[in-house]
Amino acid sequence: MEKQGRGQFRDGPAAESLRFGRRFMMGDAPRGRIAERFARLAAERRAGFIPYVTAGYPTLAHTRELLAGLAEAGADVIELGIPFSDPMADGPTIQRSSQGALDQGTTVDDAFAVLAELRESSDVPVVIFSYLNPVHSRGVQTFIRRAVDAGADGILPTDLPLGADPPLEAALEACPLDLVRLIAPTTSPARVREIAGASQGFVYYIARTGVTGARAELRGELVREAGAVRAASPLPVAVGFGVSTAEHARAVGAAADAAVVGSALVDRLDDGGVAGALELARELRSALNEVRPG
Amino acid sequence: MTPSTPHTGRFGPYGGRYVPETLIPALDELAAAYAKASGDSGFLAEVDRLAEDYVGRPTPLYRARRFEAEAGVGPVYLKREDLNHTGAHKINNTVGQALLARRMGKPRIIAETGAGQHGVATATACALFDLECVVYMGTEDVERQSLNVYRMELLGAEVRPVDSGTRTLKDATNEALRDWVTNVADTHYIIGSVVGPHPFPLIVRDFQAVIGREARRQILEAEGRLPASVVACVGGGSNAMGMFHAFAGDEEVALIGVEAAGEGLGSGRSSAPLNEGRPGVLHGSLSYLLQDADGQVAPAHSVAAGLDYPGVGPEHSHLKDSGRARYVSVRDGAAERAFRALPGLEGIIPALETAHALAWVVEAGRRGEVEVPVAICLSGRGDKDVVHVAGLGDGEAGSGDGEAGPGAVP
């Protein structure tokens, strides 16, 4: 199976090539599982739901329960966040969850271990969401191998913009994981096309100039911007940063292929535990089922 | 200043632009604006004019004869950056960057600060050019540098305390980056050291390079030869890069950067990434970094707030690997003793940061390891530290080896 790069998702591998059982075999890298999921969403004419989880927050046991619950609740892709000491692209909520996870002693290996456990019960695609230093520190090839062995499908480094480190980017592009790229509202149209063309699996559109965090309102221009990115991108487009409510999800889901929800879920985890977070997840899932990108 | 050459953003393998995508256009814009400005004789003349009329340059290169006698090393020259307006080298950079911000049409300035010297220098430049100014400062530093907080507020800046992480310079920098990501359209980030994503390490070095250019000329006049050693303290490393740059091509000049060993190398309470760290990515660039096995950034410690940082500028990492510069370290106690000694010997109260460079010359001089003549960058004045050091009591000085001079702070 080929890793799904530019322009390939719409005619990606057929579902039967990912038959249950085969995907859990040793050495069978989970290539294309993200593309497969987006192809299915497109066929079913509904928008995708991508929850974000900080590994180890508030404890690894919670993460284990949350990941299984999110898969059960119909997550299309899960972003598994590796906690980092200096999350410069994150607002107070993810700063708190990251620090909380580190205070619990959560390591990169712990994050991979909970992912491997999830793989015993679910084939939901998982993207490793990480700042670059934990990847760099481990050695990029070692990090990739561990991630693939644990059952990851993609990697999204927050602080590795296109062109920042060509050898490192080439290593990630060539590996079995999809290298998911970010596009920001400040990105020029020419660069939008460049990034979308270089991304793998899907493209992540950042909903606002700023850091992560739940918000009461989405920007009015977001729908138009997401539409423009989608038009320029051969890959499906997910939108995140500030997407917090079912209403937001419906708005995003009408303009893009999927909505990413992070801080709002972490906030709900704080207030209502895993049950509360899963309740919000089901609301978001249901809202996104009602819409499809135009 | 002199025009800078085009640059790839890398010093050997170090540097780069490891930032969220949102900032890429701003970094492109800044690099382009700086390339244009640094080739514009009008801009360069304005920087030079402000250096002279406003900052007070050139600063003297002063021969410290009583310090020589006490340390048993000489000749020792002090490059008096403490005599700049606002009391440290930091203003060389902030005036230049504020001019750049004005050229780019950015009305709002943000900065991070540790000791508060960069915050004060930024607030000053913003007052001069009528720019809005917000300074991020860790709450631990707000406490130990309260005088500088008040100075910034007097100058019209808003000081925003940062209570996350280690509550020091590292976290203030995170928060400044978060502000920049959010307000990038109308905001310029005046980074205070030779750190951060390209082109900051290059810009800050170029604006600080006036220190070494002057010192090189001055010591040639005074001694008829180049110094054998050039010494500067290194936190992020801006005064050191400013001092070293003009001497980089003079292979016979030893470049010595002094990191903060805090409570000792290996104690887990230090700020010496070039001595104890390994390459990693923090605040947008690849450089030596204090970090654990998992790539989590390790907390730094130094009695000097301006050195209390787990990273270091990428050009220093390259100078270390290439062997062109040597990086040593000095503990809190030795720096405090030097801080207490210099006032009584020379009538100069150095910043605690600067005191690390002085202390290394004393310690290494005692071992006969200092090649002379030596030029030390006296990067800043120590008024901001007087209350803090007085509060430490004289335990370190009293239990030490009698290094404290006659005028030691009580």
PDB file of C-alpha atoms in Angstrom, chain A residues 83-90 95 99 102 106-109 132-134 136-138 158-162 164-165 168 182-187 191 195 206 208-211, chain B residues 10 16-25 28 164-165 170-171 174-175 177-179 181-184 278-284 286 289 291-298:
ATOM      1  CA  PRO A  83       3.281  16.836  26.246  1.00  0.00           C
ATOM      2  CA  PHE A  84       6.123  19.368  25.943  1.00  0.00           C
ATOM      3  CA  SER A  85       7.642  21.674  28.517  1.00  0.00           C
ATOM      4  CA  ASP A  86       7.478  24.767  26.297  1.00  0.00           C
ATOM      5  CA  PRO A  87       4.331  24.672  24.152  1.00  0.00           C
ATOM      6  CA  MET A  88       4.715  28.056  22.455  1.00  0.00           C
ATOM      7  CA  ALA A  89       1.797  27.575  20.056  1.00  0.00           C
ATOM      8  CA  ASP A  90      -0.619  26.672  22.820  1.00  0.00           C
ATOM      9  CA  GLN A  95      -0.241  24.545  28.564  1.00  0.00           C
ATOM     10  CA  GLN A  99       2.441  20.599  32.302  1.00  0.00           C
ATOM     11  CA  LEU A 102       4.725  16.120  32.641  1.00  0.00           C
ATOM     12  CA  THR A 106       4.526  11.150  31.362  1.00  0.00           C
ATOM     13  CA  THR A 107       7.181  10.222  28.797  1.00  0.00           C
ATOM     14  CA  VAL A 108       7.152   9.833  25.041  1.00  0.00           C
ATOM     15  CA  ASP A 109       7.242   6.065  25.550  1.00  0.00           C
ATOM     16  CA  LEU A 132       9.875  19.151  17.362  1.00  0.00           C
ATOM     17  CA  ASN A 133      12.275  18.798  20.275  1.00  0.00           C
ATOM     18  CA  PRO A 134      10.968  15.496  21.676  1.00  0.00           C
ATOM     19  CA  HIS A 136      14.684  15.560  17.571  1.00  0.00           C
ATOM     20  CA  SER A 137      15.904  14.492  20.989  1.00  0.00           C
ATOM     21  CA  ARG A 138      14.983  10.867  20.436  1.00  0.00           C
ATOM     22  CA  THR A 158       3.804  22.176  15.375  1.00  0.00           C
ATOM     23  CA  ASP A 159       7.086  23.984  14.859  1.00  0.00           C
ATOM     24  CA  LEU A 160       8.347  22.521  11.591  1.00  0.00           C
ATOM     25  CA  PRO A 161       6.987  24.819   8.892  1.00  0.00           C
ATOM     26  CA  LEU A 162       7.549  23.954   5.249  1.00  0.00           C
ATOM     27  CA  ALA A 164      12.478  24.885   7.815  1.00  0.00           C
ATOM     28  CA  ASP A 165      14.683  21.806   7.725  1.00  0.00           C
ATOM     29  CA  LEU A 168      14.402  16.392   8.440  1.00  0.00           C
ATOM     30  CA  LEU A 182      -0.309  23.342   8.904  1.00  0.00           C
ATOM     31  CA  ILE A 183      -1.568  26.371   7.033  1.00  0.00           C
ATOM     32  CA  ALA A 184      -2.257  29.648   8.868  1.00  0.00           C
ATOM     33  CA  PRO A 185      -4.466  32.642   8.075  1.00  0.00           C
ATOM     34  CA  THR A 186      -1.233  34.573   7.487  1.00  0.00           C
ATOM     35  CA  THR A 187       0.026  32.105   4.858  1.00  0.00           C
ATOM     36  CA  ARG A 191       2.501  29.167  -0.028  1.00  0.00           C
ATOM     37  CA  ILE A 195       2.066  23.467   1.713  1.00  0.00           C
ATOM     38  CA  ILE A 206      -5.384  27.071  11.697  1.00  0.00           C
ATOM     39  CA  ARG A 208      -7.088  32.091  13.682  1.00  0.00           C
ATOM     40  CA  THR A 209      -3.801  33.886  14.134  1.00  0.00           C
ATOM     41  CA  GLY A 210      -3.019  32.940  17.674  1.00  0.00           C
ATOM     42  CA  VAL A 211      -2.564  30.054  20.027  1.00  0.00           C
TER      43      VAL A 211
ATOM     44  CA  ARG B  10      22.254  28.832   9.803  1.00  0.00           C
ATOM     45  CA  GLY B  16      16.882  27.910  11.562  1.00  0.00           C
ATOM     46  CA  ARG B  17      13.226  28.834  11.815  1.00  0.00           C
ATOM     47  CA  TYR B  18      11.405  26.226  13.893  1.00  0.00           C
ATOM     48  CA  VAL B  19       8.225  28.186  14.533  1.00  0.00           C
ATOM     49  CA  PRO B  20       4.488  27.840  13.996  1.00  0.00           C
ATOM     50  CA  GLU B  21       3.489  28.472  10.376  1.00  0.00           C
ATOM     51  CA  THR B  22       1.635  31.627  11.434  1.00  0.00           C
ATOM     52  CA  LEU B  23       4.950  33.430  12.019  1.00  0.00           C
ATOM     53  CA  ILE B  24       6.614  32.561   8.716  1.00  0.00           C
ATOM     54  CA  PRO B  25       5.361  35.614   6.808  1.00  0.00           C
ATOM     55  CA  ASP B  28      10.129  36.694   5.870  1.00  0.00           C
ATOM     56  CA  SER B 164       3.921  29.562  33.888  1.00  0.00           C
ATOM     57  CA  GLY B 165       6.742  27.007  33.874  1.00  0.00           C
ATOM     58  CA  LYS B 170      12.365  30.983  29.190  1.00  0.00           C
ATOM     59  CA  ASP B 171       8.685  31.319  30.012  1.00  0.00           C
ATOM     60  CA  ASN B 174       7.231  31.570  25.355  1.00  0.00           C
ATOM     61  CA  GLU B 175       4.608  34.135  26.279  1.00  0.00           C
ATOM     62  CA  LEU B 177       6.063  34.290  21.137  1.00  0.00           C
ATOM     63  CA  ARG B 178       2.413  33.511  21.892  1.00  0.00           C
ATOM     64  CA  ASP B 179       1.603  37.222  21.807  1.00  0.00           C
ATOM     65  CA  VAL B 181       1.589  34.617  16.958  1.00  0.00           C
ATOM     66  CA  THR B 182      -1.643  36.316  17.989  1.00  0.00           C
ATOM     67  CA  ASN B 183      -0.869  39.930  17.055  1.00  0.00           C
ATOM     68  CA  VAL B 184       1.649  39.472  14.292  1.00  0.00           C
ATOM     69  CA  ARG B 278      23.094  18.898  23.827  1.00  0.00           C
ATOM     70  CA  PRO B 279      21.588  20.282  20.625  1.00  0.00           C
ATOM     71  CA  GLY B 280      17.832  20.797  20.648  1.00  0.00           C
ATOM     72  CA  VAL B 281      15.085  23.090  19.432  1.00  0.00           C
ATOM     73  CA  LEU B 282      13.732  25.845  21.670  1.00  0.00           C
ATOM     74  CA  HIS B 283      12.237  29.215  20.775  1.00  0.00           C
ATOM     75  CA  GLY B 284      12.604  28.702  17.071  1.00  0.00           C
ATOM     76  CA  LEU B 286      18.464  24.625  16.950  1.00  0.00           C
ATOM     77  CA  LEU B 289      19.985  23.193  25.168  1.00  0.00           C
ATOM     78  CA  GLN B 291      17.059  19.058  28.303  1.00  0.00           C
ATOM     79  CA  ASP B 292      16.218  15.659  29.684  1.00  0.00           C
ATOM     80  CA  ALA B 293      16.412  12.339  27.839  1.00  0.00           C
ATOM     81  CA  ASP B 294      12.896  12.876  26.452  1.00  0.00           C
ATOM     82  CA  GLY B 295      13.633  16.304  25.008  1.00  0.00           C
ATOM     83  CA  GLN B 296      11.812  18.211  27.730  1.00  0.00           C
ATOM     84  CA  VAL B 297      13.577  21.481  28.426  1.00  0.00           C
ATOM     85  CA  ALA B 298      15.281  21.352  31.817  1.00  0.00           C
TER      86      ALA B 298
END
